[in-house]
Tab-separated table of C-alpha atoms in Angstrom:
chain	number	residue	atom	x	y	z
A	27	MET	CA	23.476	25.191	-2.066
A	28	ILE	CA	24.802	22.468	0.224
A	29	ILE	CA	27.322	22.790	3.027
A	30	SER	CA	30.395	20.554	2.998
A	31	SER	CA	30.574	19.575	6.660
A	32	TYR	CA	29.502	16.901	9.097
A	33	ALA	CA	28.090	19.088	11.844
A	34	PRO	CA	24.679	17.802	13.021
A	35	ARG	CA	21.660	19.622	11.660
A	36	ARG	CA	18.456	18.801	13.507
A	37	ARG	CA	15.100	18.762	11.728
A	38	THR	CA	12.159	18.602	14.083
A	39	ALA	CA	8.802	16.967	13.410
A	40	PRO	CA	6.989	20.274	12.701
A	41	ILE	CA	9.576	21.131	10.040
A	42	LEU	CA	9.205	17.716	8.402
A	43	ILE	CA	5.427	18.000	8.447
A	44	ALA	CA	5.668	21.405	6.775
A	45	ALA	CA	8.020	19.928	4.186
A	46	LEU	CA	5.558	17.125	3.495
A	47	GLY	CA	2.813	19.662	3.025
A	48	SER	CA	4.904	21.413	0.405
A	49	LEU	CA	5.748	18.109	-1.280
A	50	LEU	CA	2.130	17.087	-1.525
A	51	SER	CA	1.045	20.447	-2.926
A	52	GLY	CA	-2.525	19.756	-1.927
A	53	CYS	CA	-2.432	16.146	-3.109
A	54	GLN	CA	-3.445	14.520	0.153
A	55	THR	CA	-4.437	15.694	3.595
A	56	LEU	CA	-1.815	15.178	6.282
A	57	SER	CA	-4.185	12.833	8.109
A	58	SER	CA	-3.556	10.242	5.413
A	59	TRP	CA	0.185	10.492	5.983
A	60	PHE	CA	0.103	10.697	9.778
A	61	PRO	CA	-2.994	8.651	10.653
A	62	ASP	CA	-4.269	8.683	14.219
A	63	GLU	CA	-7.466	6.699	13.722
A	64	PRO	CA	-7.712	3.108	14.947
A	65	PRO	CA	-7.685	0.416	12.242
A	66	ALA	CA	-11.102	-0.481	10.841
A	67	VAL	CA	-10.090	-4.076	10.116
A	68	SER	CA	-10.279	-7.264	12.128
A	69	THR	CA	-7.960	-10.216	12.479
A	70	PRO	CA	-8.316	-12.993	9.874
A	71	GLU	CA	-10.371	-16.079	10.540
A	72	ALA	CA	-8.396	-18.696	12.457
A	73	GLY	CA	-6.714	-21.292	10.273
A	74	ARG	CA	-7.234	-19.349	7.033
A	75	GLN	CA	-4.915	-20.650	4.325
A	76	LYS	CA	-2.632	-18.076	2.679
A	77	VAL	CA	-2.627	-17.860	-1.108
A	78	GLY	CA	0.203	-16.734	-3.356
A	79	THR	CA	-1.497	-14.648	-6.049
A	80	ILE	CA	-4.687	-12.724	-6.670
A	81	ALA	CA	-6.192	-10.865	-9.621
A	82	SER	CA	-5.429	-7.165	-9.468
A	83	HIS	CA	-5.571	-5.800	-13.035
A	84	ARG	CA	-7.450	-8.163	-15.332
A	85	PHE	CA	-10.954	-9.379	-14.481
A	86	ASP	CA	-13.774	-11.223	-16.203
A	87	LEU	CA	-16.789	-8.934	-16.546
A	88	GLY	CA	-20.002	-10.526	-17.706
A	89	PRO	CA	-23.020	-8.694	-19.161
A	90	GLY	CA	-24.745	-6.699	-16.444
A	91	GLN	CA	-21.979	-7.370	-13.928
A	92	GLU	CA	-21.149	-4.218	-11.981
A	93	MET	CA	-18.451	-5.276	-9.519
A	94	VAL	CA	-15.209	-7.240	-9.873
A	95	GLY	CA	-12.420	-8.443	-7.635
A	96	THR	CA	-11.958	-9.666	-4.098
A	97	LEU	CA	-11.044	-8.082	-0.783
A	98	ALA	CA	-7.617	-9.325	0.331
A	99	ALA	CA	-5.108	-8.807	3.142
A	100	ILE	CA	-1.375	-9.187	3.725
A	101	ASP	CA	0.940	-8.920	6.732
A	102	THR	CA	3.837	-6.498	6.432
A	103	ASN	CA	7.507	-7.471	6.462
A	104	PRO	CA	10.283	-5.271	7.885
A	105	SER	CA	11.144	-2.377	5.520
A	106	ASP	CA	7.755	-2.586	3.751
A	107	THR	CA	5.863	0.624	3.108
A	108	LEU	CA	2.226	0.860	2.096
A	109	SER	CA	3.446	2.413	-1.153
A	110	ASP	CA	5.445	-0.761	-1.934
A	111	ILE	CA	2.487	-3.020	-1.178
A	112	ALA	CA	0.111	-0.827	-3.185
A	113	ARG	CA	2.262	-0.921	-6.308
A	114	HIS	CA	2.795	-4.686	-6.128
A	115	TYR	CA	-0.957	-5.321	-6.013
A	116	GLY	CA	-2.136	-2.706	-8.498
A	117	LEU	CA	-3.380	-0.148	-5.980
A	118	GLY	CA	-2.741	3.563	-5.608
A	119	PHE	CA	-1.523	5.373	-2.510
A	120	ASN	CA	-5.074	6.616	-1.909
A	121	ASP	CA	-6.542	3.098	-2.118
A	122	ILE	CA	-4.280	1.559	0.481
A	123	THR	CA	-3.917	4.424	2.962
A	124	ILE	CA	-7.620	5.251	3.205
A	125	ALA	CA	-8.496	1.578	3.659
A	126	ASN	CA	-5.835	1.242	6.400
A	127	LYS	CA	-6.125	4.424	8.423
A	128	GLY	CA	-4.568	2.831	11.495
A	129	VAL	CA	-1.342	1.849	9.685
A	130	LYS	CA	1.509	4.325	9.210
A	131	PRO	CA	2.107	4.574	5.450
A	132	TRP	CA	5.905	4.849	5.498
A	133	THR	CA	6.764	3.042	8.732
A	134	PRO	CA	4.215	0.275	9.359
A	135	GLN	CA	4.984	-2.060	12.209
A	136	PRO	CA	6.234	-5.441	10.909
A	137	GLY	CA	3.368	-7.922	11.023
A	138	SER	CA	0.688	-5.255	10.542
A	139	ARG	CA	-2.356	-6.607	8.721
A	140	VAL	CA	-2.982	-4.492	5.632
A	141	ILE	CA	-6.288	-4.658	3.781
A	142	LEU	CA	-5.997	-4.645	-0.018
A	143	PRO	CA	-9.186	-3.141	-1.494
A	144	LEU	CA	-9.024	-5.169	-4.704
A	145	GLN	CA	-12.773	-5.106	-5.226
A	146	PHE	CA	-14.115	-2.408	-7.530
A	147	ILE	CA	-17.524	-1.151	-8.634
A	148	VAL	CA	-17.278	-0.038	-12.252
A	149	PRO	CA	-18.285	3.552	-13.091
A	150	ASP	CA	-21.751	4.308	-14.389
A	151	ALA	CA	-20.630	4.973	-17.967
A	152	SER	CA	-20.639	3.333	-21.367
A	153	ARG	CA	-18.317	0.314	-21.370
A	154	LYS	CA	-16.289	1.343	-24.382
A	155	ASP	CA	-12.508	1.658	-24.427
A	156	ILE	CA	-11.316	3.811	-21.492
A	157	VAL	CA	-13.370	5.148	-18.591
A	158	LEU	CA	-11.556	7.125	-15.924
A	159	ASN	CA	-13.155	7.914	-12.561
A	160	LEU	CA	-11.330	10.845	-10.970
A	161	ALA	CA	-13.077	10.359	-7.631
A	162	ASN	CA	-11.296	7.081	-6.903
A	163	MET	CA	-8.319	7.787	-9.191
A	164	ARG	CA	-8.799	4.640	-11.245
A	165	LEU	CA	-8.836	3.848	-14.961
A	166	PHE	CA	-11.069	1.138	-16.439
A	167	TYR	CA	-10.288	-0.291	-19.868
A	168	TYR	CA	-12.806	-2.363	-21.848
A	169	PRO	CA	-10.877	-3.913	-24.776
A	170	LYS	CA	-12.853	-4.483	-27.964
A	171	LYS	CA	-10.750	-7.530	-28.819
A	172	GLU	CA	-11.371	-9.147	-25.423
A	173	PRO	CA	-15.121	-9.100	-24.795
A	174	ASN	CA	-16.309	-9.584	-21.210
A	175	THR	CA	-12.894	-8.496	-19.932
A	176	LEU	CA	-11.943	-5.513	-17.817
A	177	TYR	CA	-8.519	-4.066	-17.100
A	178	THR	CA	-8.190	-1.545	-14.286
A	179	TYR	CA	-5.264	0.559	-13.103
A	180	PRO	CA	-4.706	3.174	-10.388
A	181	VAL	CA	-3.738	6.634	-11.606
A	182	GLY	CA	-2.347	9.932	-10.437
A	183	ILE	CA	-4.369	12.987	-11.427
A	184	GLY	CA	-4.233	16.783	-11.440
A	185	ARG	CA	-3.630	18.605	-8.181
A	186	GLN	CA	-5.348	21.715	-6.878
A	187	GLY	CA	-5.153	24.472	-9.445
A	188	TRP	CA	-4.335	21.961	-12.197
A	189	SER	CA	-7.475	19.802	-12.206
A	190	SER	CA	-7.814	16.971	-14.685
A	191	PRO	CA	-10.689	17.595	-17.122
A	192	ILE	CA	-13.941	15.648	-17.300
A	193	GLY	CA	-15.955	14.756	-20.379
A	194	ALA	CA	-15.643	12.685	-23.548
A	195	THR	CA	-12.541	12.648	-25.732
A	196	SER	CA	-10.275	10.120	-27.468
A	197	ILE	CA	-6.674	9.035	-27.919
A	198	VAL	CA	-5.312	11.144	-30.764
A	199	GLU	CA	-1.635	10.145	-30.661
A	200	LYS	CA	0.674	7.541	-29.100
A	201	GLN	CA	4.377	8.010	-28.522
A	202	ALA	CA	7.053	5.826	-26.944
A	203	ASN	CA	10.051	7.582	-25.360
A	204	PRO	CA	8.270	10.944	-25.466
A	205	VAL	CA	10.097	14.256	-25.171
A	206	TRP	CA	8.616	16.508	-22.509
A	207	HIS	CA	8.191	19.984	-23.957
A	208	VAL	CA	7.918	21.993	-20.752
A	209	PRO	CA	4.931	24.374	-20.834
A	210	PRO	CA	5.755	28.006	-19.979
A	211	SER	CA	3.409	27.862	-16.980
A	212	ILE	CA	5.391	24.989	-15.456
A	213	GLN	CA	8.689	26.708	-16.266
A	214	ARG	CA	7.475	29.782	-14.373
A	215	GLU	CA	6.275	27.670	-11.434
A	216	HIS	CA	9.670	26.016	-11.054
A	217	ALA	CA	11.579	29.248	-11.642
A	218	GLU	CA	9.769	30.793	-8.667
A	219	LYS	CA	11.376	28.052	-6.552
A	220	GLY	CA	14.811	28.619	-8.037
A	221	ASP	CA	14.634	25.597	-10.351
A	222	ILE	CA	15.299	26.514	-13.983
A	223	LEU	CA	13.859	23.871	-16.297
A	224	PRO	CA	15.013	23.349	-19.891
A	225	ALA	CA	12.572	23.894	-22.734
A	226	ALA	CA	12.573	20.147	-23.463
A	227	VAL	CA	13.490	16.999	-21.515
A	228	ARG	CA	14.373	13.876	-23.493
A	229	ALA	CA	13.314	10.355	-22.511
A	230	GLY	CA	15.104	9.050	-19.447
A	231	PRO	CA	14.899	8.915	-15.648
A	232	ASP	CA	14.422	12.697	-15.357
A	233	ASN	CA	11.453	12.809	-17.736
A	234	PRO	CA	8.164	13.022	-15.761
A	235	LEU	CA	6.243	11.543	-18.728
A	236	GLY	CA	7.988	8.206	-18.274
A	237	TYR	CA	8.535	6.081	-21.377
A	238	TYR	CA	5.029	5.998	-22.873
A	239	ALA	CA	2.467	8.715	-23.546
A	240	MET	CA	-0.964	8.855	-25.205
A	241	ARG	CA	-2.248	12.287	-26.145
A	242	LEU	CA	-5.917	13.085	-25.509
A	243	GLY	CA	-8.225	15.196	-27.619
A	244	PHE	CA	-8.309	17.664	-24.740
A	245	PRO	CA	-5.466	20.077	-25.649
A	246	SER	CA	-2.301	19.665	-23.547
A	247	TYR	CA	-3.543	16.573	-21.658
A	248	LEU	CA	-1.945	13.120	-21.775
A	249	ILE	CA	-2.251	9.660	-20.307
A	250	HIS	CA	1.364	8.773	-19.559
A	251	GLY	CA	3.847	7.010	-17.316
A	252	THR	CA	5.868	8.642	-14.575
A	253	ASN	CA	9.325	8.769	-13.059
A	254	LYS	CA	7.682	9.215	-9.638
A	255	PRO	CA	5.642	6.032	-9.169
A	256	TYR	CA	5.063	6.801	-5.461
A	257	GLY	CA	2.634	9.531	-6.631
A	258	ILE	CA	0.120	7.142	-8.219
A	259	GLY	CA	-3.094	7.466	-6.263
A	260	MET	CA	-2.525	11.133	-5.487
A	261	GLN	CA	-3.518	14.490	-6.908
A	262	ILE	CA	0.007	15.274	-7.985
A	263	SER	CA	0.167	16.131	-11.702
A	264	HIS	CA	-0.432	19.293	-13.692
A	265	GLY	CA	-3.665	17.790	-15.000
A	266	CYS	CA	-2.402	14.779	-16.921
A	267	ILE	CA	-3.254	11.178	-16.031
A	268	GLN	CA	-0.281	9.172	-14.736
A	269	LEU	CA	0.112	5.387	-14.432
A	270	TYR	CA	2.760	3.159	-12.907
A	271	PRO	CA	5.513	2.514	-15.500
A	272	GLU	CA	4.564	-1.171	-15.815
A	273	ASP	CA	0.858	-0.334	-16.212
A	274	ILE	CA	1.259	2.307	-18.906
A	275	GLU	CA	3.497	-0.085	-20.855
A	276	THR	CA	0.719	-2.688	-20.864
A	277	LEU	CA	-2.046	-0.198	-21.649
A	278	PHE	CA	0.014	1.476	-24.370
A	279	GLY	CA	0.362	-1.862	-26.128
A	280	LYS	CA	-3.402	-2.517	-26.054
A	281	VAL	CA	-5.009	0.852	-26.789
A	282	ALA	CA	-5.220	2.099	-30.367
A	283	VAL	CA	-5.280	5.658	-31.637
A	284	GLY	CA	-8.921	6.689	-31.875
A	285	ALA	CA	-9.972	4.841	-28.730
A	286	LYS	CA	-12.717	6.625	-26.812
A	287	VAL	CA	-11.947	8.111	-23.401
A	288	ARG	CA	-14.619	9.119	-20.915
A	289	ILE	CA	-13.523	10.988	-17.763
A	290	VAL	CA	-16.060	11.194	-14.930
A	291	HIS	CA	-16.212	12.143	-11.258
A	292	GLN	CA	-18.348	9.575	-9.417
A	293	PRO	CA	-17.535	9.419	-5.678
A	294	TYR	CA	-20.517	7.192	-4.853
A	295	LEU	CA	-21.024	3.903	-6.707
A	296	ALA	CA	-23.571	1.100	-6.377
A	297	ALA	CA	-23.763	-2.474	-7.652
A	298	TRP	CA	-25.922	-5.567	-7.299
A	299	GLN	CA	-24.030	-8.795	-6.700
A	300	GLN	CA	-25.484	-12.122	-5.552
A	301	ASP	CA	-28.721	-10.485	-4.383
A	302	GLN	CA	-26.826	-7.958	-2.289
A	303	LEU	CA	-26.688	-4.215	-2.970
A	304	TYR	CA	-23.154	-2.874	-2.495
A	305	ILE	CA	-22.004	0.713	-2.303
A	306	GLU	CA	-18.494	2.127	-2.629
A	307	ALA	CA	-17.852	5.619	-1.280
A	308	HIS	CA	-15.033	8.113	-1.795
A	309	GLU	CA	-14.660	11.711	-0.717
A	310	PRO	CA	-15.470	14.061	-3.615
A	311	LEU	CA	-12.405	15.858	-4.905
A	312	ASP	CA	-11.922	19.451	-3.781
A	313	LYS	CA	-13.250	20.811	-7.071
A	314	TRP	CA	-16.604	19.150	-6.307
A	315	ALA	CA	-16.544	19.409	-2.509
A	316	ALA	CA	-19.000	22.314	-2.453
A	317	GLY	CA	-21.558	20.109	-4.191
A	318	LYS	CA	-21.143	17.146	-1.859
A	319	ILE	CA	-24.647	17.454	-0.395
A	320	LYS	CA	-26.173	17.416	-3.868
A	321	LEU	CA	-24.015	14.466	-4.975
A	322	LYS	CA	-25.024	12.516	-1.886
A	323	LYS	CA	-28.722	13.305	-2.359
A	324	GLN	CA	-28.605	12.141	-5.978
A	325	PHE	CA	-26.920	8.927	-4.908
A	326	LEU	CA	-29.450	8.210	-2.154
A	327	ASN	CA	-32.247	8.649	-4.675
A	328	LYS	CA	-30.474	6.194	-6.962
A	329	LEU	CA	-30.270	3.669	-4.111
A	330	LYS	CA	-33.995	4.021	-3.480
A	331	SER	CA	-34.707	3.237	-7.130
A	332	LEU	CA	-32.356	0.247	-7.139
A	333	ALA	CA	-33.933	-1.139	-3.980
A	334	ALA	CA	-37.462	-0.608	-5.291
A	335	GLU	CA	-36.701	-2.652	-8.426
A	336	LYS	CA	-36.080	-5.735	-6.281
A	337	GLN	CA	-38.276	-4.760	-3.342
A	338	ALA	CA	-35.180	-4.775	-1.128
A	339	ASP	CA	-34.897	-3.200	2.314
A	340	ILE	CA	-31.898	-0.863	2.727
A	341	ASP	CA	-30.194	-0.211	6.060
A	342	TRP	CA	-29.986	3.571	5.728
A	343	GLU	CA	-27.945	4.024	8.891
A	344	LYS	CA	-25.342	1.717	7.401
A	345	VAL	CA	-25.393	3.710	4.172
A	346	GLU	CA	-24.601	6.827	6.199
A	347	ARG	CA	-21.713	5.070	7.941
A	348	VAL	CA	-20.217	3.890	4.664
A	349	ILE	CA	-20.463	7.352	3.104
A	350	ARG	CA	-19.027	8.976	6.213
A	351	ARG	CA	-16.125	6.507	6.199
A	352	SER	CA	-15.487	6.891	2.437
A	353	ASP	CA	-12.727	4.281	2.450
A	354	GLY	CA	-13.314	2.923	-1.056
A	355	ILE	CA	-14.250	-0.573	0.142
A	356	PRO	CA	-17.505	-1.925	-1.366
A	357	VAL	CA	-19.897	-2.868	1.443
A	358	PRO	CA	-23.389	-4.478	1.237
A	359	VAL	CA	-26.068	-2.174	2.646
A	360	LEU	CA	-29.269	-4.214	2.772
A	361	LYS	CA	-30.615	-4.900	6.247
A	362	ASN	CA	-28.798	-7.722	8.091
A	363	SER	CA	-25.932	-7.651	5.581
A	364	PRO	CA	-22.330	-8.187	6.803
A	365	GLU	CA	-20.460	-5.296	8.404
A	366	LEU	CA	-16.999	-4.143	7.361
A	367	ALA	CA	-15.298	-6.033	10.206
A	368	ALA	CA	-16.807	-9.308	8.996
A	369	LEU	CA	-15.783	-8.579	5.406
A	370	THR	CA	-12.173	-7.878	6.371
A	371	GLN	CA	-12.060	-10.963	8.581
A	372	GLN	CA	-13.044	-13.074	5.573
A	373	ALA	CA	-10.624	-11.316	3.199
A	374	VAL	CA	-8.301	-13.552	1.188
A	375	GLN	CA	-5.062	-13.765	3.182
A	376	LEU	CA	-2.024	-13.484	0.915
A	377	ALA	CA	1.432	-14.910	1.502
A	378	HIS	CA	4.060	-12.187	1.387
A	379	PRO	CA	6.147	-12.393	-1.814
A	380	GLU	CA	9.911	-12.735	-1.531
A	381	ARG	CA	10.196	-9.144	-2.749
A	382	LEU	CA	7.574	-6.557	-3.608
A	383	TYR	CA	7.658	-5.244	-7.178
A	384	GLY	CA	9.670	-2.048	-7.461
A	385	GLN	CA	10.601	-2.018	-3.777
A	386	PRO	CA	13.730	0.141	-3.387
A	387	GLU	CA	17.042	-1.519	-2.638
A	388	VAL	CA	19.466	0.749	-0.789
A	389	THR	CA	23.088	0.366	-1.915
A	390	GLU	CA	25.696	0.091	0.821
A	391	LEU	CA	27.794	3.189	1.485
A	392	LYS	CA	31.561	2.700	1.204
A	393	ASP	CA	34.394	4.797	2.550
A	394	GLY	CA	35.223	6.205	-0.892
A	395	ASP	CA	31.670	7.364	-1.634
A	396	TRP	CA	30.230	10.855	-1.485
A	397	SER	CA	27.019	11.150	0.534
A	398	MET	CA	24.879	13.784	2.225
A	399	ARG	CA	23.044	14.245	5.473
A	400	VAL	CA	19.463	15.282	4.722
A	401	ALA	CA	18.178	15.777	8.270
A	402	THR	CA	18.648	14.864	11.932
A	403	PHE	CA	15.898	13.803	14.339
A	404	ARG	CA	15.503	12.920	17.971
A	405	THR	CA	13.145	10.036	17.216
A	406	GLU	CA	13.852	6.917	15.191
A	407	THR	CA	10.416	6.863	13.548
A	408	GLU	CA	10.818	10.323	12.027
A	409	ALA	CA	14.185	9.359	10.532
A	410	GLU	CA	12.815	6.082	9.169
A	411	GLN	CA	9.867	7.913	7.631
A	412	LEU	CA	11.971	10.481	5.801
A	413	ALA	CA	14.421	7.802	4.618
A	414	ALA	CA	11.531	5.750	3.226
A	415	MET	CA	10.095	8.749	1.406
A	416	LEU	CA	13.465	9.615	-0.109
A	417	ASN	CA	13.836	6.032	-1.355
A	418	HIS	CA	10.466	6.388	-3.079
A	419	GLN	CA	11.297	9.569	-4.948
A	420	GLY	CA	11.608	9.445	-8.684
A	421	PRO	CA	14.351	8.728	-9.442
A	422	PRO	CA	15.008	7.298	-5.945
A	423	ILE	CA	17.290	9.120	-3.513
A	424	PRO	CA	18.938	6.172	-1.689
A	425	ALA	CA	18.764	6.859	2.039
A	426	ARG	CA	19.032	5.171	5.402
A	427	LYS	CA	18.926	6.174	9.053
A	428	VAL	CA	22.099	6.245	11.124
A	429	LYS	CA	22.152	6.486	14.913
A	430	LEU	CA	24.703	8.936	16.328
A	431	LYS	CA	24.625	9.114	20.115
A	432	ASP	CA	21.037	10.155	20.959
A	433	GLU	CA	20.082	11.348	17.483
A	434	TYR	CA	19.059	9.747	14.206
A	435	HIS	CA	20.572	11.034	10.980
A	436	VAL	CA	19.147	10.477	7.509
A	437	ILE	CA	22.125	9.855	5.208
A	438	ALA	CA	21.639	9.710	1.428
A	439	GLY	CA	24.041	8.173	-1.067
A	440	PRO	CA	26.225	6.768	-2.457
A	441	TYR	CA	27.264	9.354	-5.051
A	442	LYS	CA	30.296	9.331	-7.341
A	443	ASN	CA	31.195	12.990	-6.942
A	444	LYS	CA	30.134	16.342	-5.545
A	445	LYS	CA	28.226	17.171	-8.748
A	446	GLU	CA	25.890	14.215	-8.130
A	447	VAL	CA	25.482	15.304	-4.495
A	448	ASN	CA	24.573	18.832	-5.587
A	449	LYS	CA	21.967	17.498	-8.020
A	450	ALA	CA	20.361	15.283	-5.362
A	451	ALA	CA	20.500	18.047	-2.753
A	452	LYS	CA	18.662	20.369	-5.127
A	453	ARG	CA	15.869	17.826	-5.484
A	454	VAL	CA	15.619	17.436	-1.699
A	455	LEU	CA	15.381	21.210	-1.324
A	456	MET	CA	12.699	21.435	-4.029
A	457	ASP	CA	10.569	18.525	-2.820
A	458	PHE	CA	11.058	18.616	0.941
A	459	GLU	CA	12.350	22.126	1.686
A	460	LEU	CA	15.297	20.555	3.492
A	461	LYS	CA	18.889	21.767	2.997
A	462	ALA	CA	21.228	18.802	2.793
A	463	GLU	CA	24.891	18.735	3.853
A	464	ALA	CA	27.618	17.110	1.775
A	465	ILE	CA	29.804	14.413	3.338
A	466	LYS	CA	33.157	13.960	1.582
A	467	PRO	CA	34.663	10.517	0.995
A	468	GLY	CA	36.375	9.277	4.123
A	469	GLN	CA	34.795	11.981	6.281
A	470	ARG	CA	32.261	9.587	7.790
A	471	PRO	CA	33.535	6.760	10.012
A	472	ASP	CA	33.023	3.172	8.794
A	473	SER	CA	30.703	2.433	11.701
A	474	ALA	CA	28.226	4.939	10.235
A	475	VAL	CA	27.670	2.779	7.161
A	476	VAL	CA	24.166	1.265	7.122
A	477	SER	CA	22.903	-0.628	4.104
A	478	SER	CA	19.176	-0.729	4.780
A	479	ILE	CA	16.333	1.177	6.378
A	480	GLY	CA	15.662	0.026	9.892
A	481	SER	CA	19.277	-0.708	10.886
A	482	ASP	CA	20.614	0.590	14.184
A	483	SER	CA	24.373	0.647	13.679
A	484	PRO	CA	25.699	3.310	16.087
A	485	VAL	CA	28.318	5.900	15.208
A	486	ASN	CA	30.822	6.293	18.055
């Protein structure tokens, strides 16, 4: 229930952090959301020319080739989030945050250099149809009609307690505009939080399946779209595999019923390229964390065999550093091979597009609009962070920060009526554990209107 008033309600950082923990439901550790590690990247080479585009989904893949893509970098613009940049360049939230641990995901400083890990080692699995590696939350598609071609997409996967399955299966059904028949287990889970779900949800912005779904041979599991694209690259689903809306639309059009699907968990990958041995490391998912020592030992033995085949000399200390870092960036590990800093310095520098794909646009609040105050903070950064996260909900909750004396308010809207405010406030309570306050039309002074994140219009 929301309160119809304009009295300040302060939300402190500890409360917001707790709310984020509830929102993530075990999807990511808080260190990835509130990073305190220094950046592991270097400045670009002087005079490096910026390029406009780079391959991010479709790659040529010749026989025996084990790695595709190129490491790239981009400088942030005001109002960018790492989530916006990730989606534009075909990366998941995990890809971009782990590779940029010194950059705040939701409030990066303008001009921050962001590394785009657009280089991928393919999983050690048969190159037929779809291969999904849970460890790096990435799908690889080998189309029969396009030999020597690879498509790859970031995915969201099952969270703790709802793990995505591994093994071999196939696509048994395809459906556009799917109806979500809510499983009883999910109905019970939401009911415990006071959210009563219907038995079925038709296609539309409130349907978590998005607009395309492909049923797997594993009972109750799908590859589908999402109405929460910010969650791609997280452990956020009830076991299904989620793709960005634009990616599932493309994949849906290419994959036929009967296509093979192989789901694996391979946190450590290796590839030969141009006489260099590369490794790509990711942290094993929680389900496999207890076996990390065994997984690492098996991988080290594999590296020994690969090196022996070409009588190569591995820098084992470097291997340990790469595994300890587990940032998903392929790095060469033979002795005297380039370090990560050198690789990032040589990364392709991209020109910032006029607008990032899917980046939220916050509609201006007018005097006749309903709105709601979600939270109040003492620091500007906390308010900007919450506003950015609200704008990346699915569907988005349009929000901006407003400065009132010495405090920063997060105001969401516009809404047509109180019913719309109540609906949005319920979502905020469910996802963030924050109780919003309704603001009636005309109740907020004109000087409080701010049309974009990052503005500093004061309220007198």
